[in-house]
XYZ file of C-alpha atoms in Angstrom:
577
model
C 18.436 -39.536 21.678
C 14.665 -39.929 21.815
C 14.697 -41.233 25.396
C 17.161 -38.537 26.459
C 15.088 -35.750 24.867
C 11.813 -36.975 26.348
C 13.302 -37.533 29.808
C 14.897 -34.080 29.916
C 11.870 -32.086 28.788
C 9.240 -34.117 30.637
C 11.031 -33.670 33.956
C 8.937 -30.593 34.929
C 5.768 -32.641 34.361
C 6.587 -35.538 36.675
C 3.588 -34.828 38.922
C 1.193 -34.857 35.987
C 2.812 -38.037 34.636
C 2.260 -39.722 38.007
C -1.408 -38.696 37.919
C -1.713 -40.023 34.351
C -0.252 -43.392 35.322
C -2.604 -43.686 38.316
C -5.630 -42.762 36.219
C -4.661 -45.141 33.422
C -4.031 -47.940 35.920
C -7.407 -47.417 37.571
C -9.220 -47.214 34.229
C -7.481 -50.318 32.864
C -8.196 -52.362 35.984
C -11.839 -51.304 35.704
C -11.891 -52.388 32.043
C -10.372 -55.755 32.984
C -12.987 -56.301 35.698
C -15.951 -55.898 33.325
C -15.642 -59.236 31.405
C -15.415 -61.105 34.718
C -18.634 -59.450 35.916
C -20.266 -60.279 32.587
C -19.258 -63.926 32.990
C -20.798 -63.974 36.473
C -24.078 -62.581 35.094
C -24.182 -65.343 32.440
C -23.185 -68.246 34.705
C -24.903 -67.225 37.957
C -27.735 -65.018 36.761
C -28.903 -65.978 33.282
C -28.213 -69.721 33.658
C -30.072 -69.911 37.021
C -32.735 -67.277 36.241
C -31.702 -65.123 39.197
C -32.984 -61.697 38.121
C -31.931 -59.990 41.340
C -28.322 -61.127 40.820
C -28.417 -59.883 37.231
C -29.649 -56.437 38.336
C -27.211 -56.226 41.223
C -24.201 -57.249 39.163
C -25.373 -55.127 36.237
C -25.469 -52.080 38.509
C -21.941 -52.848 39.641
C -20.869 -53.140 35.977
C -22.434 -49.739 35.267
C -20.528 -48.162 38.167
C -17.251 -49.760 37.043
C -17.877 -48.562 33.473
C -18.501 -44.998 34.683
C -15.284 -45.155 36.710
C -13.395 -46.332 33.630
C -14.844 -43.541 31.488
C -14.039 -40.887 34.108
C -10.454 -42.083 34.501
C -9.950 -42.262 30.719
C -11.273 -38.749 30.148
C -9.136 -37.308 32.951
C -6.054 -39.193 31.721
C -6.515 -37.855 28.183
C -6.896 -34.300 29.521
C -3.697 -34.493 31.565
C -1.906 -36.250 28.690
C -2.848 -33.518 26.229
C -1.678 -30.778 28.602
C 1.599 -32.608 29.223
C 2.297 -33.250 25.527
C 1.486 -29.678 24.525
C 3.704 -28.328 27.297
C 6.502 -30.647 26.190
C 6.206 -29.421 22.594
C 6.173 -25.790 23.706
C 9.321 -26.259 25.805
C 11.238 -28.059 23.044
C 10.289 -25.445 20.441
C 11.363 -22.708 22.851
C 14.687 -24.467 23.485
C 15.372 -24.817 19.747
C 14.414 -21.181 19.129
C 16.762 -19.894 21.825
C 19.555 -22.219 20.716
C 19.258 -21.093 17.089
C 19.152 -17.488 18.312
C 22.569 -18.011 19.900
C 24.089 -19.455 16.720
C 26.628 -17.533 14.713
C 26.316 -17.383 10.944
C 28.597 -20.412 10.774
C 26.082 -22.722 12.524
C 23.105 -21.293 10.627
C 24.875 -21.936 7.332
C 25.812 -25.450 8.489
C 22.208 -26.507 9.139
C 20.493 -24.282 6.584
C 17.346 -22.267 7.240
C 14.898 -24.806 5.673
C 16.242 -27.641 7.838
C 16.071 -25.513 10.995
C 12.458 -24.603 10.226
C 11.560 -28.279 9.687
C 13.236 -29.280 12.950
C 11.437 -26.490 14.823
C 7.992 -27.430 13.473
C 7.527 -30.851 11.876
C 10.133 -32.731 13.922
C 8.904 -31.346 17.240
C 5.326 -32.168 16.260
C 6.259 -35.810 15.602
C 7.899 -36.229 19.015
C 5.055 -34.311 20.686
C 2.516 -36.692 19.130
C 4.568 -39.643 20.398
C 4.415 -38.221 23.940
C 0.647 -37.758 23.640
C 0.088 -41.280 22.337
C 2.413 -42.718 24.976
C 0.432 -41.092 27.761
C -2.939 -42.150 26.337
C -2.119 -45.574 24.846
C 1.338 -46.811 25.800
C 0.790 -46.494 29.552
C -2.414 -48.537 29.388
C -1.138 -51.158 26.899
C 1.271 -53.099 29.173
C -1.167 -52.931 32.084
C -3.912 -54.292 29.840
C -1.641 -56.966 28.405
C -0.356 -58.323 31.720
C -3.691 -57.925 33.483
C -5.533 -59.554 30.572
C -3.236 -62.582 30.644
C -3.735 -62.995 34.387
C -7.515 -62.624 34.171
C -7.776 -64.957 31.150
C -5.791 -67.667 32.932
C -8.002 -67.116 35.980
C -11.080 -67.826 33.858
C -9.667 -71.002 32.260
C -6.093 -72.212 32.440
C -6.699 -74.900 29.808
C -6.944 -72.359 26.966
C -3.924 -70.338 28.066
C -1.738 -72.058 25.470
C -3.560 -70.012 22.844
C -2.132 -66.857 24.430
C 1.380 -68.284 24.134
C 0.795 -68.696 20.389
C -1.187 -65.590 19.453
C 0.754 -62.915 21.313
C 4.261 -63.876 20.032
C 2.874 -64.279 16.492
C 1.485 -60.743 16.614
C 4.680 -59.311 18.103
C 6.929 -60.937 15.497
C 4.719 -59.759 12.644
C 4.649 -56.205 13.937
C 8.404 -56.111 14.615
C 9.098 -57.235 11.034
C 6.871 -54.512 9.557
C 8.316 -51.787 11.805
C 11.893 -52.775 10.920
C 11.032 -52.212 7.262
C 9.528 -48.800 7.966
C 12.465 -47.267 9.876
C 14.729 -46.509 6.858
C 11.805 -44.953 4.980
C 10.950 -42.639 7.877
C 14.590 -41.577 8.187
C 14.779 -40.762 4.489
C 11.387 -39.040 4.564
C 12.631 -36.295 6.911
C 15.519 -35.547 4.554
C 13.105 -35.348 1.624
C 10.881 -32.937 3.586
C 13.937 -30.719 4.182
C 14.641 -30.690 0.450
C 11.053 -29.792 -0.472
C 11.085 -26.982 2.123
C 14.385 -25.686 0.768
C 13.167 -25.573 -2.834
C 9.813 -24.075 -1.895
C 11.421 -21.341 0.221
C 13.980 -20.611 -2.494
C 11.387 -20.366 -5.254
C 8.963 -18.217 -3.270
C 11.747 -15.828 -2.243
C 13.154 -15.623 -5.754
C 9.867 -15.672 -7.661
C 10.618 -12.381 -9.404
C 13.953 -13.657 -10.692
C 12.303 -16.879 -11.878
C 9.707 -14.931 -13.835
C 12.216 -12.407 -15.168
C 14.283 -15.191 -16.747
C 11.224 -17.259 -17.748
C 12.443 -20.211 -15.676
C 9.054 -21.360 -14.426
C 9.233 -24.698 -16.332
C 12.715 -25.403 -14.953
C 11.740 -24.566 -11.368
C 8.508 -26.554 -11.748
C 10.548 -29.552 -12.870
C 12.953 -29.168 -9.914
C 10.097 -29.019 -7.434
C 8.273 -31.886 -9.153
C 11.377 -34.065 -8.847
C 11.818 -33.289 -5.133
C 8.097 -33.771 -4.560
C 8.170 -37.098 -6.428
C 11.122 -38.309 -4.353
C 9.256 -37.438 -1.144
C 6.103 -39.099 -2.465
C 8.007 -42.279 -3.391
C 9.478 -42.606 0.099
C 6.131 -41.792 1.742
C 4.318 -44.356 -0.409
C 6.916 -46.984 0.453
C 6.438 -46.309 4.168
C 2.672 -46.148 3.669
C 2.596 -49.578 2.016
C 4.242 -51.167 5.017
C 1.946 -49.181 7.276
C -1.054 -50.418 5.288
C -0.089 -54.015 6.052
C 0.018 -53.325 9.788
C -3.681 -53.282 10.653
C -4.742 -56.121 8.321
C -2.047 -58.283 9.904
C -3.239 -57.410 13.393
C -6.882 -58.004 12.492
C -6.058 -61.316 10.807
C -4.298 -62.626 13.905
C -7.071 -61.237 16.118
C -9.843 -62.940 14.131
C -7.973 -66.233 13.792
C -7.347 -66.169 17.543
C -11.042 -65.524 18.242
C -12.037 -68.446 16.028
C -9.505 -70.657 17.795
C -10.878 -69.678 21.224
C -14.448 -70.434 20.138
C -13.419 -73.749 18.580
C -11.340 -75.129 21.419
C -13.429 -73.399 24.093
C -16.615 -74.894 22.619
C -15.197 -78.384 23.056
C -14.322 -77.600 26.675
C -17.827 -76.256 27.314
C -19.309 -79.389 25.736
C -17.197 -81.612 27.978
C -18.181 -79.628 31.069
C -14.654 -78.345 31.738
C -15.682 -74.728 31.173
C -18.741 -72.522 31.644
C -20.244 -70.458 28.814
C -19.698 -67.253 30.783
C -16.040 -68.131 31.310
C -15.653 -68.744 27.563
C -17.194 -65.342 26.842
C -14.897 -63.681 29.367
C -11.839 -65.495 27.996
C -12.674 -64.333 24.491
C -13.110 -60.751 25.752
C -9.759 -60.901 27.543
C -8.063 -62.262 24.440
C -9.476 -59.375 22.416
C -8.308 -56.912 25.091
C -4.817 -58.455 25.106
C -4.484 -58.344 21.332
C -5.918 -54.821 21.223
C -3.308 -53.746 23.758
C -0.659 -55.319 21.542
C -2.154 -53.431 18.618
C -1.985 -50.183 20.624
C 1.634 -50.908 21.440
C 2.089 -51.645 17.740
C 0.630 -48.278 16.874
C 3.157 -46.706 19.210
C 6.005 -48.745 17.743
C 4.938 -47.476 14.354
C 5.465 -43.891 15.569
C 8.696 -44.545 17.444
C 11.015 -44.917 14.403
C 9.989 -41.622 12.838
C 9.980 -39.872 16.202
C 13.450 -41.268 16.924
C 14.742 -39.776 13.674
C 13.121 -36.445 14.530
C 14.567 -36.561 18.063
C 18.052 -37.123 16.614
C 17.646 -34.051 14.415
C 16.300 -31.946 17.303
C 19.080 -33.059 19.634
C 21.666 -32.273 16.964
C 20.535 -28.639 17.054
C 20.285 -28.486 20.849
C 23.749 -30.060 21.279
C 25.430 -27.712 18.814
C 27.345 -25.043 20.624
C 27.778 -21.674 18.995
C 31.255 -20.930 17.750
C 30.696 -17.460 19.260
C 30.430 -18.292 22.956
C 29.671 -15.561 25.510
C 32.618 -14.861 27.836
C 32.769 -16.703 31.147
C 33.653 -13.487 32.997
C 32.347 -10.675 30.780
C 33.528 -7.102 30.973
C 30.520 -4.934 31.833
C 32.217 -1.521 32.191
C 34.614 0.183 29.787
C 36.811 3.247 30.176
C 36.862 4.310 26.516
C 33.785 5.017 24.410
C 33.359 4.521 20.678
C 36.822 3.258 19.753
C 37.349 0.441 17.254
C 40.674 -1.352 16.746
C 41.641 -4.228 14.437
C 44.895 -5.735 15.728
C 46.452 -8.093 13.143
C 43.057 -9.671 12.521
C 42.787 -12.960 10.653
C 39.727 -15.047 9.873
C 39.317 -18.435 8.192
C 36.154 -20.397 7.523
C 36.161 -24.009 8.807
C 38.004 -26.265 6.384
C 39.236 -23.375 4.225
C 42.803 -23.585 2.946
C 43.334 -19.821 2.812
C 42.138 -17.181 5.324
C 39.422 -14.826 4.105
C 40.958 -11.945 6.072
C 44.709 -11.712 6.702
C 46.689 -9.398 9.002
C 44.290 -6.425 9.002
C 45.114 -3.622 11.433
C 43.642 -0.146 11.875
C 42.296 2.162 14.589
C 39.285 4.452 14.595
C 37.835 6.748 17.235
C 34.823 9.018 17.711
C 34.407 11.459 14.849
C 36.425 9.331 12.430
C 35.185 7.473 9.367
C 37.003 4.389 8.098
C 36.018 3.108 4.662
C 36.731 -0.324 3.189
C 36.748 -0.755 -0.581
C 37.735 -3.613 -2.812
C 36.550 -6.131 -5.355
C 33.725 -8.571 -4.750
C 34.806 -11.424 -2.471
C 37.755 -9.499 -1.040
C 36.522 -10.029 2.557
C 35.012 -6.597 3.222
C 31.704 -7.808 4.719
C 33.525 -10.469 6.736
C 35.579 -7.740 8.394
C 32.404 -5.859 9.348
C 30.797 -9.051 10.716
C 33.739 -9.570 13.068
C 32.877 -6.416 15.025
C 29.452 -7.518 16.407
C 30.775 -11.111 16.707
C 28.663 -12.637 13.973
C 31.939 -14.513 13.526
C 34.907 -14.723 15.864
C 38.418 -13.986 14.650
C 40.733 -16.957 14.195
C 43.779 -14.750 14.717
C 44.515 -11.334 16.199
C 41.963 -9.209 18.067
C 39.037 -6.876 17.462
C 38.735 -4.286 20.240
C 35.683 -2.141 20.939
C 36.067 0.560 23.593
C 39.541 -0.813 24.314
C 38.325 -4.357 25.152
C 38.508 -7.509 23.044
C 34.964 -8.158 21.762
C 35.299 -11.778 22.949
C 35.540 -10.499 26.522
C 32.750 -7.892 26.364
C 29.325 -8.639 27.775
C 27.219 -9.328 24.606
C 24.447 -6.849 25.424
C 27.010 -4.120 26.100
C 28.747 -4.855 22.788
C 25.538 -4.844 20.763
C 24.229 -1.693 22.450
C 27.402 0.057 21.301
C 26.904 -0.885 17.643
C 24.408 0.202 14.992
C 24.616 -2.277 12.111
C 23.099 -1.775 8.668
C 23.709 -5.118 6.919
C 24.492 -5.630 3.268
C 21.046 -7.090 2.711
C 18.589 -4.725 4.364
C 16.100 -6.986 6.129
C 12.755 -5.751 7.404
C 10.349 -7.737 9.567
C 6.659 -8.193 8.912
C 4.732 -5.507 10.763
C 4.710 -1.746 10.242
C 7.225 1.025 9.635
C 6.890 1.879 13.328
C 7.553 -1.667 14.569
C 10.616 -1.992 12.330
C 12.100 1.300 13.503
C 11.539 0.312 17.111
C 13.846 -2.650 16.609
C 16.530 0.015 16.961
C 15.078 1.330 20.219
C 11.781 0.013 21.635
C 10.939 3.255 23.474
C 11.524 5.553 20.490
C 8.947 8.326 20.105
C 7.204 9.262 16.863
C 9.211 12.485 16.723
C 12.492 10.543 16.968
C 11.323 8.164 14.242
C 10.465 11.012 11.875
C 13.812 12.634 12.616
C 15.677 9.392 11.835
C 13.651 8.957 8.642
C 14.470 12.501 7.583
C 18.204 11.905 8.014
C 17.910 8.586 6.162
C 16.045 10.344 3.315
C 12.996 8.154 3.965
C 10.533 10.701 5.304
C 9.097 11.589 1.904
C 8.005 8.071 0.888
C 6.757 7.187 4.412
C 4.637 10.353 4.508
C 3.263 9.414 1.084
C 1.919 6.134 2.483
C -1.720 6.385 3.685
C -0.928 4.954 7.140
C 2.528 6.629 7.374
C 4.325 5.129 10.420
C 1.631 2.472 10.673
C 2.018 1.481 7.008
C 2.306 -2.311 6.703
C 5.672 -3.885 5.878
C 5.747 -7.403 4.437
C 8.251 -10.011 5.567
C 11.654 -9.035 4.220
C 10.270 -5.666 3.134
C 9.139 -7.086 -0.205
C 6.363 -4.489 -0.548
C 8.851 -1.595 -0.732
C 11.707 -0.986 -3.158
C 15.327 -1.906 -2.502
C 16.289 1.717 -1.912
C 13.397 2.221 0.500
C 14.428 -0.912 2.415
C 17.961 0.416 2.753
C 16.761 3.807 3.981
C 14.457 2.222 6.549
C 17.340 0.010 7.728
C 19.570 3.076 8.044
C 16.843 4.908 10.010
C 16.553 1.868 12.295
C 20.280 2.120 13.077
C 20.172 5.910 13.501
C 17.335 5.752 16.018
C 19.576 3.579 18.181
C 22.118 6.425 18.431
C 25.077 4.035 18.818
C 28.722 4.841 19.410
C 29.879 2.820 16.379
C 28.080 2.714 13.024
C 28.676 -0.214 10.682
C 27.445 0.415 7.134
C 27.964 -2.763 5.100
C 27.440 -1.614 1.496
C 24.270 0.071 2.747
C 24.001 2.699 -0.014
C 24.205 0.435 -3.066
C 20.476 0.655 -3.934
C 20.366 4.467 -3.727
C 20.684 6.762 -6.701
C 23.627 9.184 -6.701
C 21.547 12.207 -5.666
C 19.905 10.421 -2.738
C 23.277 8.950 -1.764
C 24.807 12.443 -1.672
C 21.923 13.912 0.358
C 22.042 10.996 2.804
C 25.786 11.318 3.364
C 25.437 15.068 3.923
C 22.642 14.490 6.465
C 24.642 11.771 8.233
C 27.712 13.919 8.916
C 26.272 16.005 11.800
C 24.471 12.967 13.265
C 27.560 10.731 13.287
C 30.062 13.478 14.201
C 30.581 12.053 17.715
C 30.523 8.403 16.604
C 32.949 6.038 14.903
C 31.837 5.042 11.407
C 32.977 1.965 9.473
C 31.717 1.945 5.881
C 31.931 -0.757 3.240
C 31.056 0.604 -0.195
C 31.555 0.032 -3.889
C 31.116 3.651 -4.957
C 34.121 5.910 -4.654
C 31.801 8.903 -4.283
C 30.451 7.371 -1.080
C 33.834 7.006 0.640
C 36.119 9.660 -0.907
C 35.735 11.958 2.125
C 36.564 9.229 4.685
C 39.400 9.879 7.163
C 40.950 6.501 6.322
C 40.317 4.283 3.302
C 41.436 0.654 3.361
C 41.864 -1.006 -0.023
C 41.336 -4.742 0.367
C 42.340 -7.393 -2.129
C 42.103 -11.148 -1.428
C 41.638 -10.459 2.279
C 44.724 -8.263 2.620
C 45.022 -4.502 2.957
C 47.019 -3.406 -0.102
C 46.553 0.306 0.434
C 45.598 2.740 3.171
C 45.200 6.489 3.381
C 42.940 9.273 2.186
C 41.463 9.459 -1.285
C 44.086 11.708 -2.847
C 46.969 9.709 -1.387
C 45.589 6.384 -2.636
C 44.951 7.716 -6.148
C 48.631 8.586 -6.295
C 50.133 5.541 -4.534
C 47.769 2.532 -4.848
C 47.287 0.961 -8.267
C 44.306 -1.123 -7.144
C 42.475 1.921 -5.794
C 43.332 3.958 -8.863
C 41.897 1.229 -11.065
C 38.638 1.303 -9.069
C 38.515 5.110 -9.278
C 39.114 5.170 -13.023
C 36.384 2.598 -13.590
C 33.833 4.845 -11.862
C 34.868 8.474 -12.244
C 35.809 10.648 -15.143
C 39.434 11.576 -15.695
C 38.808 15.035 -14.289
C 37.261 13.668 -11.093
C 40.100 11.189 -10.719
C 42.634 14.004 -11.019
């Protein structure tokens, strides 16, 4: 997966990669030429006292060194640009893929894991690309070139290369093989820490309200300890890497000086050649060490690449139509035709054989006990899920055939959990319509019964809103979410238990203000309060995913035992009558 991911997302940077390889090749060849020039200075200049030769060759060495430095700097610059571009493209691909997911895929991966894959995992692979361009490209060139140049200096010592290089490779391969399982487990532990941290920060008020700080601290400490244990285990193996490399490097240097000294004494080798051979051996082993450093990163990056590819390869269960319908004859109609929906692996459908029709000017209400499938029915309309049986039709067309933008532009959704984005009141309202004017925003706020508290804020429309709307009350969040839907002026309104946080007086005023605004639209309301839905044109009573009663309020009180039970639990006997 790692090779596939890197190949796919580095394809646009092939020109830069070619330049990097050429620069690294030139710089490495220059670095390999320097010990040979140094040997010539010792053997032909210092040994003979030829100062002119020393100066001439020294000048050439200086020019070669400058060339090496220039190529290295340029290669690092291009490598950094390439790696950063790669990371940007992968993050963008993950973001757009996750944006296409239905709730089913998001729930499968979990938000903490998706965040880790988008940030930490991409960063690991991005760092591998950077190190590959700066180190891995030069390492094999240095290794092969160093062997050739060392044998050119003295073939009699070449047997040392055949001993040192395999010894280093075997040692490194053993250490890396021990690190791979730890790196794989480490990513899972990071997911768990992110999940707990996100959960505890989001629910900090609940934790404090129930005095559960010690319990939550213990949970986080356990997850943190598990991550630390795995990281320490990987770190211990990592800590043995460089001492092992340095041990082999130093032993090899001693061996070269020992055996090379005997060859110099016997006249089989010049002192300059011995110096050059030692320099080449160091360069070869350093290149192996650089490759080792890369191998150390590869296992963790491979795990991260697998996790990234898993997201990118996951297709949404809500696929856009191959030949979408872009024009409709009807406007604002909503039909459920024997709709059924089951979650993957579930034994029993959540929604079973639900049918109803609604048109402009009509309000359909859904009421029932918790877990009856009310919100699932609402989520089927904008295709947050796709039906597993039957059809949902908007404007006379199956929603699975409608062009997604056309479908979403038709719908104004106020979800069960009113979610606001970090920014201002203005920026949140403009999620409904980006070109909305201030006058339209104030009008929507007035209908949603939110004008009073927004006007009370010092900055009014520019008042800051924290992520999730945590700096305003639950009722204020709901009213802002309703205003956001109203400003869209859709043909179909979906209110998914959107009045639950409002007091009865505000609820009544809001419903009265909504009637003239939604008179030409179709309204689908999920609610727990009978007072919210008693004036609806059609009330569906849902129990265990099935419609057990349908009709207006008075009819259902007389004919549906389930509805009557709900009414009696909320209203006085006189109101029920």
